[in-house]
Coordinates of C-alpha atoms in Angstrom, one line a residue:
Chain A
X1 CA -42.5 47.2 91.2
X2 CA -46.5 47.8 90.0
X3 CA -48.7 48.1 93.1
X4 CA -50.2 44.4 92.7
X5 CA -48.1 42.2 91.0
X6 CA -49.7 38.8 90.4
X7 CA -46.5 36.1 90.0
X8 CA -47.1 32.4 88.5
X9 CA -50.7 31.7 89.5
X10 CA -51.4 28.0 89.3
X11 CA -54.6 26.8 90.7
X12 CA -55.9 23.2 89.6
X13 CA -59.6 21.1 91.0
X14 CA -58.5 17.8 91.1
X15 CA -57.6 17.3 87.4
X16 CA -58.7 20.1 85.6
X17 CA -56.2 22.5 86.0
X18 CA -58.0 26.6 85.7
X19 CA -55.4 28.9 86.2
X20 CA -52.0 28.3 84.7
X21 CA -48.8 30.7 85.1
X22 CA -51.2 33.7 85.3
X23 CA -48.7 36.8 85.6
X24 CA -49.7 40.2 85.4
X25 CA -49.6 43.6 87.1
X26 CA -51.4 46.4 88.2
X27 CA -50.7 50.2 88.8
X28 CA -52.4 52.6 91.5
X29 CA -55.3 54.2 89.6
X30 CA -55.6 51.5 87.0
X31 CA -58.3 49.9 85.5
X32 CA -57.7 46.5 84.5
X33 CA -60.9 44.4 82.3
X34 CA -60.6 40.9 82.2
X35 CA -62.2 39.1 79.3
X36 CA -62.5 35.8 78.1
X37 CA -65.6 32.9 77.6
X38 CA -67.2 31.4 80.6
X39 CA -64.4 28.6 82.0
X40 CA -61.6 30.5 81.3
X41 CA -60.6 30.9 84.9
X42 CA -61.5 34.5 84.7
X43 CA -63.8 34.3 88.4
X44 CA -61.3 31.5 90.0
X45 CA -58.6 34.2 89.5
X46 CA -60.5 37.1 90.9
X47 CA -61.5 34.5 94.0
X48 CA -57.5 33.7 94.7
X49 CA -56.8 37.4 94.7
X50 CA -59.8 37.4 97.3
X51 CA -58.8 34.4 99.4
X52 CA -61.5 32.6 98.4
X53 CA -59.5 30.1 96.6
X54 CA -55.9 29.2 97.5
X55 CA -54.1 28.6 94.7
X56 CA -51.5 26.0 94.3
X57 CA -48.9 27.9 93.0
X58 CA -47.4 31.8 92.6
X59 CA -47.3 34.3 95.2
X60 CA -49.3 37.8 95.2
X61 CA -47.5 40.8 96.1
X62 CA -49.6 44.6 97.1
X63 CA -47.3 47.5 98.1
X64 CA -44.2 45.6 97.7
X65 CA -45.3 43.2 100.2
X66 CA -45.7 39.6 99.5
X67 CA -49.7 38.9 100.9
X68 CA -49.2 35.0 99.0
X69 CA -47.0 32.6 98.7
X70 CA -47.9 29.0 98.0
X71 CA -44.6 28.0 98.7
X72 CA -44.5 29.7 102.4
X73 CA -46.8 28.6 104.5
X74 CA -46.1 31.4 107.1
X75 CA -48.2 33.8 104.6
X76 CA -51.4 31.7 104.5
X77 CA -51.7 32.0 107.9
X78 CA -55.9 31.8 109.2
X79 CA -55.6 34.7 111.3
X80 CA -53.9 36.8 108.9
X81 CA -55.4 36.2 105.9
X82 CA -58.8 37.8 107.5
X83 CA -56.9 41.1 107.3
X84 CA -54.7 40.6 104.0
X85 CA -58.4 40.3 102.6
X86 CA -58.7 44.0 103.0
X87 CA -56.5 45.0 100.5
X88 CA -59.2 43.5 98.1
X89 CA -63.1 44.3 97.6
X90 CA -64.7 42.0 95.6
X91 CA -68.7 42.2 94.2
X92 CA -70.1 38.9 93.4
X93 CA -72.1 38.6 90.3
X94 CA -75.2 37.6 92.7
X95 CA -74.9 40.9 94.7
X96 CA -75.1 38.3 98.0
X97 CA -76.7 41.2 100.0
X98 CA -77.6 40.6 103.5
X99 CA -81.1 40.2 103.3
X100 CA -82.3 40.9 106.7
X101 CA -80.7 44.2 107.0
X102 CA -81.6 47.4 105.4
X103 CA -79.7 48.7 103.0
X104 CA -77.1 51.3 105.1
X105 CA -76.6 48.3 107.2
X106 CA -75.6 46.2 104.6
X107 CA -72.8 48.3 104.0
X108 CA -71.9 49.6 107.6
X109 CA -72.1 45.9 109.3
X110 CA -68.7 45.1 108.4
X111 CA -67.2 48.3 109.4
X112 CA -69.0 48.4 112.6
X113 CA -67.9 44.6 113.8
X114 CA -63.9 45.5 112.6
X115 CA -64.4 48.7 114.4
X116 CA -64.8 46.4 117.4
X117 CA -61.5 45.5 117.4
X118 CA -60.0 48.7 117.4
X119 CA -58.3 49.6 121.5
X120 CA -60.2 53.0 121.8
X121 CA -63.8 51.5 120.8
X122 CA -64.9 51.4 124.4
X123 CA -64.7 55.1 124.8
X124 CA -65.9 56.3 121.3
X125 CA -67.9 53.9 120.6
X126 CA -70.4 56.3 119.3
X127 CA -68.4 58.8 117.6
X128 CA -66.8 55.8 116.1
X129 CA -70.3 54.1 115.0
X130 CA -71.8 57.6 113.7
X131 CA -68.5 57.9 111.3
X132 CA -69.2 54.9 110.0
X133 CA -72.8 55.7 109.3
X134 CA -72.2 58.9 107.9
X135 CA -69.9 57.0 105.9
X136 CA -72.5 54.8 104.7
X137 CA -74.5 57.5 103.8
X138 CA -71.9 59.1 101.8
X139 CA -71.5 55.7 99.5
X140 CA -75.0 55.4 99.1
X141 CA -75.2 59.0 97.8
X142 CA -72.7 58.3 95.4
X143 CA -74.4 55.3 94.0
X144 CA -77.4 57.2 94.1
X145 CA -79.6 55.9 96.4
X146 CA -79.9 58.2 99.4
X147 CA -83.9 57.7 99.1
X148 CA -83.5 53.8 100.1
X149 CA -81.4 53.6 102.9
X150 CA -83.8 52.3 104.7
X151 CA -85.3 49.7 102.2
X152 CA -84.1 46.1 102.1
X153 CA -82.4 44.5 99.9
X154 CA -86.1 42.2 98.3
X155 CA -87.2 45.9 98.0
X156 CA -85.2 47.5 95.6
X157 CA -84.7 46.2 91.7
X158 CA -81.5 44.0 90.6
X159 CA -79.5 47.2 89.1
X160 CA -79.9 49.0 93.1
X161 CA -78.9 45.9 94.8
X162 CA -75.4 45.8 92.8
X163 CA -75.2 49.2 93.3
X164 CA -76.0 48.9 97.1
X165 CA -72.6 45.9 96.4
X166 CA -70.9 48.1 95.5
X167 CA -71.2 50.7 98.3
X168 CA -70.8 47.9 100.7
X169 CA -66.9 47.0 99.1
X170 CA -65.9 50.4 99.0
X171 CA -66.9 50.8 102.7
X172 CA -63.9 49.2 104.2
X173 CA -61.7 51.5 101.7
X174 CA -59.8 48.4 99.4
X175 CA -56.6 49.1 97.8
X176 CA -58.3 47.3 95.0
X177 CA -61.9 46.4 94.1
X178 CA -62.9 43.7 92.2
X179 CA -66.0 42.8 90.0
X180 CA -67.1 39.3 89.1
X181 CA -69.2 39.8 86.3
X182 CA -71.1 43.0 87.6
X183 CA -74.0 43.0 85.5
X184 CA -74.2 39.3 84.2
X185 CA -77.5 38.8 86.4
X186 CA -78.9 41.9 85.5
X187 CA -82.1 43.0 83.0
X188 CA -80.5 44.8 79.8
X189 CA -82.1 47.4 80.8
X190 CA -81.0 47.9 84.7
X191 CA -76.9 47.1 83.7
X192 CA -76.4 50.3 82.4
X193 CA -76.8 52.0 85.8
X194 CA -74.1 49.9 87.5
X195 CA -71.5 50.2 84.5
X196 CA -72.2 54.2 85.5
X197 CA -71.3 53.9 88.4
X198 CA -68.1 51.9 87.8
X199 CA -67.5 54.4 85.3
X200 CA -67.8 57.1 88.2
X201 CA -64.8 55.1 90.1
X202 CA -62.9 54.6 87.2
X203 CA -63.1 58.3 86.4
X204 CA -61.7 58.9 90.5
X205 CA -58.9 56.9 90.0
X206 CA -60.0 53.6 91.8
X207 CA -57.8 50.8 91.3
X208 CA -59.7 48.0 90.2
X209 CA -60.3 44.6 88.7
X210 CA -63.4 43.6 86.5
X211 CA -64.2 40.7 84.6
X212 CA -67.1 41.1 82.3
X213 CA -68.6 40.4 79.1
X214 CA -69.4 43.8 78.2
X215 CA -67.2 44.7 75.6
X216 CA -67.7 48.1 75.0
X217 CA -67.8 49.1 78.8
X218 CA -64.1 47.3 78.9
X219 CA -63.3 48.8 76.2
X220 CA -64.2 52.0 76.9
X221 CA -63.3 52.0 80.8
X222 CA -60.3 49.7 81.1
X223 CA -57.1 51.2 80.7
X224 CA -55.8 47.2 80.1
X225 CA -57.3 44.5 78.8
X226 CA -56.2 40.9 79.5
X227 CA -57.9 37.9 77.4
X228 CA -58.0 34.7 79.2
X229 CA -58.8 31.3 77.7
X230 CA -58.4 27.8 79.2
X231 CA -57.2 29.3 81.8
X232 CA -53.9 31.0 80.1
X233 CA -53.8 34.9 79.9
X234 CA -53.4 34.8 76.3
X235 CA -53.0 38.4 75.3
X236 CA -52.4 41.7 77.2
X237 CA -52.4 45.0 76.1
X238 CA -54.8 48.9 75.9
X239 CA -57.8 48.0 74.7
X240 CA -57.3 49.9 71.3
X241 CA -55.0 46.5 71.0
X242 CA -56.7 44.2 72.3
X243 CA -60.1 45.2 70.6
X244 CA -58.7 47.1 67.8
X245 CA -55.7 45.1 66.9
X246 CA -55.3 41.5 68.4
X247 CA -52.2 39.6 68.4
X248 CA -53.5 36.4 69.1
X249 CA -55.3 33.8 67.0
X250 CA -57.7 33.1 70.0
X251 CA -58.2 36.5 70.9
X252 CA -59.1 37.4 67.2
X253 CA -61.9 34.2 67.2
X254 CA -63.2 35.2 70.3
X255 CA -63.6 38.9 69.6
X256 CA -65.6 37.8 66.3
X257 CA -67.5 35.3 68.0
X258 CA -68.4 38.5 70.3
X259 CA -69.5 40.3 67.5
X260 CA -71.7 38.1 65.7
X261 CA -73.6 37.4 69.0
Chain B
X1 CA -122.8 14.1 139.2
X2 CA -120.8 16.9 141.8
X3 CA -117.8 13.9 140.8
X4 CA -117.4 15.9 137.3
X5 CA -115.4 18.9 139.2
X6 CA -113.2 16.5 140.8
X7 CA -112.1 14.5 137.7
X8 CA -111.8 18.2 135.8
X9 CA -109.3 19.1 138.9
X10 CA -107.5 15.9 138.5
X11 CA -107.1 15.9 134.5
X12 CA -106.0 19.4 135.0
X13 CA -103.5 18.3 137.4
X14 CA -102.3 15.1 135.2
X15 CA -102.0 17.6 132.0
X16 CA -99.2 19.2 133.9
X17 CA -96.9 16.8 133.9
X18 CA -97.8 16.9 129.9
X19 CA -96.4 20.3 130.0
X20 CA -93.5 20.0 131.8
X21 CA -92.3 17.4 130.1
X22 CA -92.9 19.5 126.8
X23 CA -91.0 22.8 128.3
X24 CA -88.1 20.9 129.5
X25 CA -88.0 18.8 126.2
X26 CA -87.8 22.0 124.4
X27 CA -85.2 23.5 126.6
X28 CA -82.7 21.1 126.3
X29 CA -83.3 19.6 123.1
X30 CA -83.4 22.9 121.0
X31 CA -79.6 23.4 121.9
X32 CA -78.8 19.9 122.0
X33 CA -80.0 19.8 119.1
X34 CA -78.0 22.4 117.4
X35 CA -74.2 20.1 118.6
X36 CA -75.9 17.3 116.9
X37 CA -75.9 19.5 113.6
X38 CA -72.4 20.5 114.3
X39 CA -71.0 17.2 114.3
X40 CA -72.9 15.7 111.8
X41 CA -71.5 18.5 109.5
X42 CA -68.5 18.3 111.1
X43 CA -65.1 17.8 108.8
X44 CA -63.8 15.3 111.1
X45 CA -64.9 12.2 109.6
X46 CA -65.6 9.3 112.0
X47 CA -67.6 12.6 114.5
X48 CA -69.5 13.0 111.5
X49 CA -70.4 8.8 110.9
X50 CA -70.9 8.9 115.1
X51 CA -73.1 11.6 114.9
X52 CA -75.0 10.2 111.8
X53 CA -75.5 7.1 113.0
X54 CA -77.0 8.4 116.1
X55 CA -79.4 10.5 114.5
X56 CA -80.6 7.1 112.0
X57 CA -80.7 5.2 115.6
X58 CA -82.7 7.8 117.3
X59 CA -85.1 8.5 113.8
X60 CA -85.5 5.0 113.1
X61 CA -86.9 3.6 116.2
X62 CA -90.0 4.2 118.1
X63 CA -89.5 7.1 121.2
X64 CA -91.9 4.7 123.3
X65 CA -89.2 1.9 122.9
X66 CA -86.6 4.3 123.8
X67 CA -88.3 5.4 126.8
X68 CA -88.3 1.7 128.0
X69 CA -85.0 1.3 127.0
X70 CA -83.4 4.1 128.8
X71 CA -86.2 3.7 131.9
X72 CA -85.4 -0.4 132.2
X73 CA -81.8 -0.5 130.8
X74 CA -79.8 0.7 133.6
X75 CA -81.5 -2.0 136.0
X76 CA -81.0 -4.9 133.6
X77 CA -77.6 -4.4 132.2
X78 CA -76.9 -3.9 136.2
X79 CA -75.0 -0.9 135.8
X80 CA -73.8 1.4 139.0
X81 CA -76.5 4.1 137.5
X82 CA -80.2 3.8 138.5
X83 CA -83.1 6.0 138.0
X84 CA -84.4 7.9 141.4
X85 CA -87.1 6.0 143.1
X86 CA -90.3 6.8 142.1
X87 CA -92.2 9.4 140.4
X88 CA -89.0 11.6 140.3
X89 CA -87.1 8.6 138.8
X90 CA -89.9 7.9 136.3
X91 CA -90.2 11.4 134.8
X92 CA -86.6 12.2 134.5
X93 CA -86.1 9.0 132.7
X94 CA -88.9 10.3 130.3
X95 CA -87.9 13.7 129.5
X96 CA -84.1 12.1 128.7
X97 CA -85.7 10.2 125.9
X98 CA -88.1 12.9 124.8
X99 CA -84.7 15.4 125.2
X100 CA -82.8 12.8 122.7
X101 CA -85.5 11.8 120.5
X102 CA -86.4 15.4 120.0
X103 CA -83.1 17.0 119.5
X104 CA -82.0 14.2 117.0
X105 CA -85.2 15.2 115.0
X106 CA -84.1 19.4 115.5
X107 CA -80.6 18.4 114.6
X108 CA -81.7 17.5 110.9
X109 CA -83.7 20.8 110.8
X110 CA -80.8 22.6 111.6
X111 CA -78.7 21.0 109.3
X112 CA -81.1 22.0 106.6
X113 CA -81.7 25.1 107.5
X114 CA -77.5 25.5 107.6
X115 CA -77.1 23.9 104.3
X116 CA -79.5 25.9 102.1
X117 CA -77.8 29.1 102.9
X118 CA -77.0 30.2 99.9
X119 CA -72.7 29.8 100.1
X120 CA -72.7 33.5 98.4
X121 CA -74.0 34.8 101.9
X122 CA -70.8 33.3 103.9
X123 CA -68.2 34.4 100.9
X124 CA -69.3 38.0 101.1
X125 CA -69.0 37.7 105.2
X126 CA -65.4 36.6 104.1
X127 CA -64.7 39.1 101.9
X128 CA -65.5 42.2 104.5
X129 CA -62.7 40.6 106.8
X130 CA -65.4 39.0 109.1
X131 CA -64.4 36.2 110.9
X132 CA -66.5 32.7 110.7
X133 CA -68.0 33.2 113.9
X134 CA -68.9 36.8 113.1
X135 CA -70.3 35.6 109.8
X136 CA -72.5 32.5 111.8
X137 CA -74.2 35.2 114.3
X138 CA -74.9 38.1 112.3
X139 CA -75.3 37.2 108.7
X140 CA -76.2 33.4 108.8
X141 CA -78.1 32.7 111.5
X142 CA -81.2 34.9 111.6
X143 CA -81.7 33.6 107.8
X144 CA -81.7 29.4 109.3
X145 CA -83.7 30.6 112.1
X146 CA -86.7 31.8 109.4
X147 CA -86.3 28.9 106.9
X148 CA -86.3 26.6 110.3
X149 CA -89.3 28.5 111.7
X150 CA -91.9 26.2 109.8
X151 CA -90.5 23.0 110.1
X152 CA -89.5 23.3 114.0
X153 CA -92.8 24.3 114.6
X154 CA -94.3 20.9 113.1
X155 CA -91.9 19.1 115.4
X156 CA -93.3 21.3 118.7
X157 CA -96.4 20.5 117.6
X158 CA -96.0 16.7 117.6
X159 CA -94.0 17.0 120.7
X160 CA -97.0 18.6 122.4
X161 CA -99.3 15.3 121.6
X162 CA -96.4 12.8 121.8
X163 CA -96.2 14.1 125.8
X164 CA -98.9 11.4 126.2
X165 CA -96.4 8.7 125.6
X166 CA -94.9 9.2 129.3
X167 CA -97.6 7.0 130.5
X168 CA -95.4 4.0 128.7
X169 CA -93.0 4.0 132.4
X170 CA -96.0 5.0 134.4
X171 CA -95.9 8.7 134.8
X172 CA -99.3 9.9 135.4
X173 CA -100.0 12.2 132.5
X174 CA -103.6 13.0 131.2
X175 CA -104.0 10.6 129.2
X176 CA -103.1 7.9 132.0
X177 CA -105.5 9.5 134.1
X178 CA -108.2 9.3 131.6
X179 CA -107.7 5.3 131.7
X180 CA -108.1 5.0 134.9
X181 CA -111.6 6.3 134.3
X182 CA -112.6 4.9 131.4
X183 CA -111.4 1.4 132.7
X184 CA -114.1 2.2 135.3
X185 CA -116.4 2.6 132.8
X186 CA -116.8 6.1 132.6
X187 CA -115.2 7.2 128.9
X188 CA -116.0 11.3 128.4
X189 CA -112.8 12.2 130.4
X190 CA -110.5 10.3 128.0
X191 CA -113.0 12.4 125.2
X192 CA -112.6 16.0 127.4
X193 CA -108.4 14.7 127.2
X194 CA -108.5 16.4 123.4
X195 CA -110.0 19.7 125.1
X196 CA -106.9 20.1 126.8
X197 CA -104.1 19.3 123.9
X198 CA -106.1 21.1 120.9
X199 CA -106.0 24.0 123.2
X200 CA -102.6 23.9 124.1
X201 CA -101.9 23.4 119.8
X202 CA -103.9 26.6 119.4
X203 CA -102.1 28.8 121.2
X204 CA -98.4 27.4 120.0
X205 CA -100.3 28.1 116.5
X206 CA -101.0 31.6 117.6
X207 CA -97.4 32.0 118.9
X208 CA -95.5 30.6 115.5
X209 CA -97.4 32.2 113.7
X210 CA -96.8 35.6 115.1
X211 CA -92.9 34.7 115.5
X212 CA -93.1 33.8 111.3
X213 CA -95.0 37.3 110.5
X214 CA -91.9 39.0 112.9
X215 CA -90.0 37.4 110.3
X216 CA -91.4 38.5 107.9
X217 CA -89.7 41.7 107.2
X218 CA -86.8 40.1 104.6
X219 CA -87.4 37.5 102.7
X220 CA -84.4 34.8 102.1

């Protein structure tokens, strides 16, 4: 069995239904690009696999362990779901940066309150805090932004606050990290920074999820690409396929209609 | 003329009660204040219509009717409760209206303040395995407390000058005091009366506004 396997997804508001027998599956270490026009349920699937939404139907499975299952209510459990969470990182097309804390607290204030929680916090509380900063420091680095750990978020420019996002989801060490449209609020000219740094993780063997409309950056750092539309996956394959070679009549007008724009 | 002293003392005196009717106001209606928003954002329904309702009451009559209504109402509808005899009785009946009135009015500010957090804020809160109460005291509420800055301090403001309204069930506040003169014929206390209140305004003014610039090191 893959590391996340995503089983019958159904996911309806009110009448319309946006997610519809969504199956697919994902290794350790891959790179899975979802694509598709805006509507296609691409978000509301990343926001199920996030516990954001609860779908109506299907049942997620991570390490052969069954996280979701609309059918049994024992797995939806509130106190529970707070920790299944975990497994996922998600950053939100809107960076949604705390904006009264600086930016190493932005991505140490989770760690800190679930380090709270842990039996020995009493006695090591500072080792325990001064990990996670150094940790903190460490992701900044690597997003490159060691000279603004200090600034806050309404300081720094749109393509540093995703980055900053991105430090922040990779702080509490997901088995999987998940972009909703990355760079969609982004200046042309401040997205390329990001998709390097997604690039970078890519290149380390970071599992992860990201839906986008940048075609070549899926095509180039996805190792699958699936195409959604009306809330079907319609077509799943390497990108060489799905770019080079699609299946599909949808895929193939979407893809053009990509091209022309 | 040595009589000007004397009234000075005694308008000093009566502005007092003026401001400890406005520091206990504040003290319990600021919290008060904050259940009100609860349970008029509350998903249980008919808490929700209670609460609402409440609020439109409160809002949408006059705070010197509702000190005569909660000053009188006990002794005509003969319940068992009565107000404490005298001045005791007459200025705790006042600062339960004031504490009502005012926290109906805070309770909407809140609720505001609540609402126009952007929902991206409490999702990414979610998504680093905080819990909802972790996500209310260290993500959302220092972001309501600024957007609420401005608008509570109108309401402090108003409260400050609508302290004079005590005199409605007798309590001897400034402005009360000032009568008395003036129905003697002598009229510059009730003047000297705005001495006392747009000082007390100024340095509230001074006091907000330092609290907004402390504030002012994110922007939301």
């Amino acid at each position: 069995m893959a590391f996340l396997e995503v089983q019958g997804i159904e996911k309806c508001f009110g009448n319309l239904k946006v997610l519809n027998k969504i199956d697919f599956s994902l290794e350790k270490g891959e790179v899975i690009a979802i694509i598709g026009s805006s509507g296609s349920g691409k978000t509301t699937l990343l926001r199920c696999l996030n516990f954001l939404e609860r779908p109506d139907k299907g049942r997620i499975i991570v390490n052969n362990k069954v996280i979701f299952d609309a059918s049994d209510p024992t797995t939806q459990r509130e106190s529970e779901v707070r920790k299944k969470r975990l497994h996922f990182g998600l950053v939100f097309q809107n960076f949604n940066l705390f904006p009264q804390y600086t930016v190493l607290k932005n991505v140490t204030l989770a760690a800190e309150l679930l380090a709270r929680e842990r039996p020995d916090f009493k006695q090591e509380k500072k080792a325990i805090l001064k990990e996670i900063q150094e940790r903190g420091k460490l992701l900044l680095s690597q997003v490159g932004l060691s000279d603004k750990l200090d600034y806050y978020p309404h300081m720094i420019s749109g393509g540093q606050q995703q980055r900053v996002a991105i430090a922040r989801a990779l702080a509490l060490e997901p088995d999987i990290l998940c972009f909703d449209e990355p760079t969609s609020a982004l200046d042309p000219e401040l997205t390329g920074e990001v998709l390097k740094v997604i690039k970078n993780l890519a290149e380390r063997n970071t599992t992860m999820i990201i839906v986008t409309h940048e075609m070549d950056f899926a095509r180039d750092v996805a190792d699958r690409v699936i195409f959604m539309d009306d809330g079907v996956i319609v077509e799943q394959g390497p990108p060489e396929e799905v770019f080079g070679n699609p299946k599909e009549e949808r895929t193939k007008q979407f893809l053009t209609r990509y091209n022309k724009n | 003329m040595n009589e000007i002293p004397v009234i000075i003392n005694r308008l000093s005196q009566s502005f007092l009660l003026n401001c400890r009717l406005f520091i206990l106001t504040l003290l319990f209606a600021l919290p008060l204040g904050m259940l009100i928003a609860f349970g008029s954002m509350s998903r249980f329904r008919p808490l929700r219509w209670v609460m609402r309702t409440f609020v439109w009451v409160i809002r949408g009559t006059p705070l010197m009717l509702q000190l005569i209504v909660i000053f009188f109402g006990p002794g005509l509808l003969n319940m068992s409760f009565s107000w404490p005899n005298g001045e005791a009785g007459r200025f705790t009946a006042a600062v339960v209206a004031f504490v009502i009135n005012y926290a109906c009015y805070f309770s909407e500010i809140y609720r505001g303040g609540i609402e126009s957090v952007p929902v991206g804020q409490y999702e990414a809160g979610l998504v680093l395995g905080m819990t909802k109460r972790q996500i209310f005291f260290n993500v959302t509420l220092l972001q309501v407390v600024k957007r609420i800055l401005p608008p509570i301090g109108n309401e402090v403001i108003t409260l400050v000058k609508d302290t004079a309204l005590a005199r409605i069930i007798a309590n001897k506040e400034i402005i009360m005091m000032a009568g008395e003169y003036s129905n003697k014929g002598l009229i510059w206390p009730l003047f000297a009366t705005g001495i006392y209140f747009l000082v007390f305004v100024g340095a509230l003014t001074i006091l907000l506004d330092w609290l907004e610039k402390k504030l002012g090191y994110f922007r939301v």
